[in-house]
PDB file of C-alpha atoms in Angstrom:
ATOM      1  CA  GLN F  30      69.115   4.867  83.069  1.00  0.00           C
ATOM      2  CA  VAL F  31      68.904   5.636  86.672  1.00  0.00           C
ATOM      3  CA  GLN F  32      65.613   6.978  88.685  1.00  0.00           C
ATOM      4  CA  LEU F  33      65.532   7.994  92.226  1.00  0.00           C
ATOM      5  CA  MET F  34      62.351   7.879  94.119  1.00  0.00           C
ATOM      6  CA  GLU F  35      61.767   9.289  97.680  1.00  0.00           C
ATOM      7  CA  SER F  36      59.058   7.752  99.921  1.00  0.00           C
ATOM      8  CA  GLY F  37      57.980   7.763 103.393  1.00  0.00           C
ATOM      9  CA  GLY F  38      57.138  11.298 103.896  1.00  0.00           C
ATOM     10  CA  GLY F  39      53.824  12.585 105.406  1.00  0.00           C
ATOM     11  CA  GLN F  40      52.297  14.664 108.044  1.00  0.00           C
ATOM     12  CA  VAL F  41      53.255  14.217 111.822  1.00  0.00           C
ATOM     13  CA  GLN F  42      53.096  16.196 115.012  1.00  0.00           C
ATOM     14  CA  THR F  43      56.062  17.797 116.649  1.00  0.00           C
ATOM     15  CA  GLY F  44      58.294  15.313 118.322  1.00  0.00           C
ATOM     16  CA  GLU F  45      57.181  12.466 116.107  1.00  0.00           C
ATOM     17  CA  SER F  46      59.380  10.453 113.599  1.00  0.00           C
ATOM     18  CA  LEU F  47      59.565   9.521 109.959  1.00  0.00           C
ATOM     19  CA  ARG F  48      61.912   7.515 107.871  1.00  0.00           C
ATOM     20  CA  LEU F  49      62.485   8.588 104.300  1.00  0.00           C
ATOM     21  CA  SER F  50      63.624   6.162 101.664  1.00  0.00           C
ATOM     22  CA  CYS F  51      65.340   6.621  98.368  1.00  0.00           C
ATOM     23  CA  VAL F  52      65.377   3.794  95.860  1.00  0.00           C
ATOM     24  CA  ALA F  53      67.716   3.857  92.865  1.00  0.00           C
ATOM     25  CA  SER F  54      65.909   1.952  90.097  1.00  0.00           C
ATOM     26  CA  GLY F  55      67.523   0.624  86.826  1.00  0.00           C
ATOM     27  CA  ASP F  56      70.887  -1.143  86.296  1.00  0.00           C
ATOM     28  CA  ALA F  57      73.300   1.431  86.430  1.00  0.00           C
ATOM     29  CA  PRO F  58      75.899   1.212  89.340  1.00  0.00           C
ATOM     30  CA  CYS F  59      75.766   3.968  91.820  1.00  0.00           C
ATOM     31  CA  THR F  60      78.526   5.140  94.427  1.00  0.00           C
ATOM     32  CA  ARG F  61      78.447   4.788  98.192  1.00  0.00           C
ATOM     33  CA  ASP F  62      77.427   8.230  98.490  1.00  0.00           C
ATOM     34  CA  LEU F  63      73.982   9.611  99.458  1.00  0.00           C
ATOM     35  CA  SER F  64      72.780  13.006 100.007  1.00  0.00           C
ATOM     36  CA  TRP F  65      69.654  14.457 101.189  1.00  0.00           C
ATOM     37  CA  TYR F  66      68.416  17.921 100.820  1.00  0.00           C
ATOM     38  CA  ARG F  67      65.264  19.932 101.554  1.00  0.00           C
ATOM     39  CA  GLN F  68      63.381  22.880 100.430  1.00  0.00           C
ATOM     40  CA  ALA F  69      60.881  24.834 102.304  1.00  0.00           C
ATOM     41  CA  PRO F  70      58.315  27.009 100.662  1.00  0.00           C
ATOM     42  CA  GLY F  71      59.856  30.433  99.529  1.00  0.00           C
ATOM     43  CA  LYS F  72      63.450  29.071 100.550  1.00  0.00           C
ATOM     44  CA  GLU F  73      66.291  27.741  98.652  1.00  0.00           C
ATOM     45  CA  ARG F  74      67.224  24.056  98.705  1.00  0.00           C
ATOM     46  CA  GLU F  75      69.539  23.428 101.769  1.00  0.00           C
ATOM     47  CA  PHE F  76      71.875  20.614 102.588  1.00  0.00           C
ATOM     48  CA  VAL F  77      70.461  18.120 105.224  1.00  0.00           C
ATOM     49  CA  SER F  78      72.948  15.268 105.493  1.00  0.00           C
ATOM     50  CA  ASN F  79      75.250  13.041 103.306  1.00  0.00           C
ATOM     51  CA  LEU F  80      77.036   9.832 103.336  1.00  0.00           C
ATOM     52  CA  VAL F  81      80.591  10.218 101.649  1.00  0.00           C
ATOM     53  CA  SER F  82      83.044   7.453 101.839  1.00  0.00           C
ATOM     54  CA  GLY F  83      81.398   5.907 104.821  1.00  0.00           C
ATOM     55  CA  ARG F  84      81.443   9.154 106.858  1.00  0.00           C
ATOM     56  CA  SER F  85      78.077  10.811 107.570  1.00  0.00           C
ATOM     57  CA  ASN F  86      77.553  14.580 107.760  1.00  0.00           C
ATOM     58  CA  TYR F  87      74.501  16.584 109.094  1.00  0.00           C
ATOM     59  CA  ALA F  88      73.491  20.118 109.059  1.00  0.00           C
ATOM     60  CA  ASP F  89      73.656  21.745 112.546  1.00  0.00           C
ATOM     61  CA  SER F  90      69.926  22.035 112.500  1.00  0.00           C
ATOM     62  CA  VAL F  91      69.409  18.147 112.348  1.00  0.00           C
ATOM     63  CA  LYS F  92      72.352  16.791 114.121  1.00  0.00           C
ATOM     64  CA  GLY F  93      71.531  14.549 116.932  1.00  0.00           C
ATOM     65  CA  ARG F  94      68.040  13.897 115.407  1.00  0.00           C
ATOM     66  CA  PHE F  95      68.456  12.597 111.938  1.00  0.00           C
ATOM     67  CA  THR F  96      70.473   9.516 110.879  1.00  0.00           C
ATOM     68  CA  ILE F  97      71.538   8.720 107.300  1.00  0.00           C
ATOM     69  CA  SER F  98      72.188   5.218 105.978  1.00  0.00           C
ATOM     70  CA  LEU F  99      72.524   3.227 102.719  1.00  0.00           C
ATOM     71  CA  ASP F 100      71.763  -0.460 102.366  1.00  0.00           C
ATOM     72  CA  ASN F 101      74.649  -2.850 101.231  1.00  0.00           C
ATOM     73  CA  ALA F 102      73.407  -3.398  97.924  1.00  0.00           C
ATOM     74  CA  LEU F 103      73.672   0.492  97.380  1.00  0.00           C
ATOM     75  CA  ARG F 104      70.142   0.617  95.980  1.00  0.00           C
ATOM     76  CA  LEU F 105      68.256   1.949  98.915  1.00  0.00           C
ATOM     77  CA  GLY F 106      68.959   4.962 101.204  1.00  0.00           C
ATOM     78  CA  TYR F 107      67.235   6.203 104.332  1.00  0.00           C
ATOM     79  CA  LEU F 108      66.920   9.381 106.389  1.00  0.00           C
ATOM     80  CA  GLU F 109      65.685   8.458 109.790  1.00  0.00           C
ATOM     81  CA  MET F 110      64.233  11.794 111.248  1.00  0.00           C
ATOM     82  CA  ASN F 111      63.422  11.837 114.981  1.00  0.00           C
ATOM     83  CA  MET F 112      62.164  14.713 117.204  1.00  0.00           C
ATOM     84  CA  LEU F 113      60.681  16.386 114.261  1.00  0.00           C
ATOM     85  CA  LYS F 114      60.113  20.097 114.483  1.00  0.00           C
ATOM     86  CA  PRO F 115      57.754  22.470 112.611  1.00  0.00           C
ATOM     87  CA  GLU F 116      60.917  23.985 110.982  1.00  0.00           C
ATOM     88  CA  ASP F 117      61.639  20.474 109.420  1.00  0.00           C
ATOM     89  CA  THR F 118      58.705  21.044 107.157  1.00  0.00           C
ATOM     90  CA  ALA F 119      59.824  20.964 103.654  1.00  0.00           C
ATOM     91  CA  MET F 120      60.025  18.928 100.368  1.00  0.00           C
ATOM     92  CA  TYR F 121      62.944  16.464 100.917  1.00  0.00           C
ATOM     93  CA  PHE F 122      65.172  15.348  97.971  1.00  0.00           C
ATOM     94  CA  CYS F 123      67.763  12.535  97.752  1.00  0.00           C
ATOM     95  CA  GLN F 124      70.774  12.543  95.552  1.00  0.00           C
ATOM     96  CA  ARG F 125      73.030   9.914  94.327  1.00  0.00           C
ATOM     97  CA  HIS F 126      75.868   9.554  91.810  1.00  0.00           C
ATOM     98  CA  CYS F 127      75.441   6.895  89.490  1.00  0.00           C
ATOM     99  CA  ALA F 128      77.318   5.656  86.236  1.00  0.00           C
ATOM    100  CA  VAL F 129      75.289   5.458  83.059  1.00  0.00           C
ATOM    101  CA  ASP F 130      77.111   4.554  79.863  1.00  0.00           C
ATOM    102  CA  GLY F 131      80.347   4.804  81.682  1.00  0.00           C
ATOM    103  CA  ARG F 132      79.706   8.421  82.734  1.00  0.00           C
ATOM    104  CA  LEU F 133      79.267   9.212  86.509  1.00  0.00           C
ATOM    105  CA  SER F 134      76.506  11.884  87.045  1.00  0.00           C
ATOM    106  CA  GLY F 135      74.412  13.109  89.662  1.00  0.00           C
ATOM    107  CA  TYR F 136      70.833  12.258  89.992  1.00  0.00           C
ATOM    108  CA  TRP F 137      67.997  13.841  92.096  1.00  0.00           C
ATOM    109  CA  GLY F 138      64.591  12.356  93.032  1.00  0.00           C
ATOM    110  CA  ARG F 139      61.505  14.192  92.677  1.00  0.00           C
ATOM    111  CA  GLY F 140      61.185  14.907  96.333  1.00  0.00           C
ATOM    112  CA  ILE F 141      58.721  13.981  99.055  1.00  0.00           C
ATOM    113  CA  GLN F 142      56.821  16.248 101.302  1.00  0.00           C
ATOM    114  CA  VAL F 143      57.305  16.257 105.052  1.00  0.00           C
ATOM    115  CA  THR F 144      54.836  18.271 107.002  1.00  0.00           C
ATOM    116  CA  VAL F 145      55.520  18.704 111.037  1.00  0.00           C
ATOM    117  CA  SER F 146      52.577  20.480 112.871  1.00  0.00           C
ATOM    118  CA  SER F 147      52.892  22.042 116.196  1.00  0.00           C
TER     119      SER F 147
END
């Protein structure tokens, strides 16, 4: 089994920084891919960033401010968020693909709240 858990969220002021972490627990191997999404109240879940085959991609709204990374052991992923804005306020979710019983599936964390006040 695999469980993903996000941490590092909280409440900050405009311009400050946070680093989100996503840990994959369990013995199932996970791929080198990592994705972050977010969902603000009353809005749909939206793409923030992903790391696919070593290449990082970002939503236009966070480009230049956020950085995604994954540790060499492929168990801990990060989203470094700088110059935070009130519009970054949302629940942030990480996603990984991991193999359980030989089957590759997508797994989501339960989310972590990020609140940016002006």
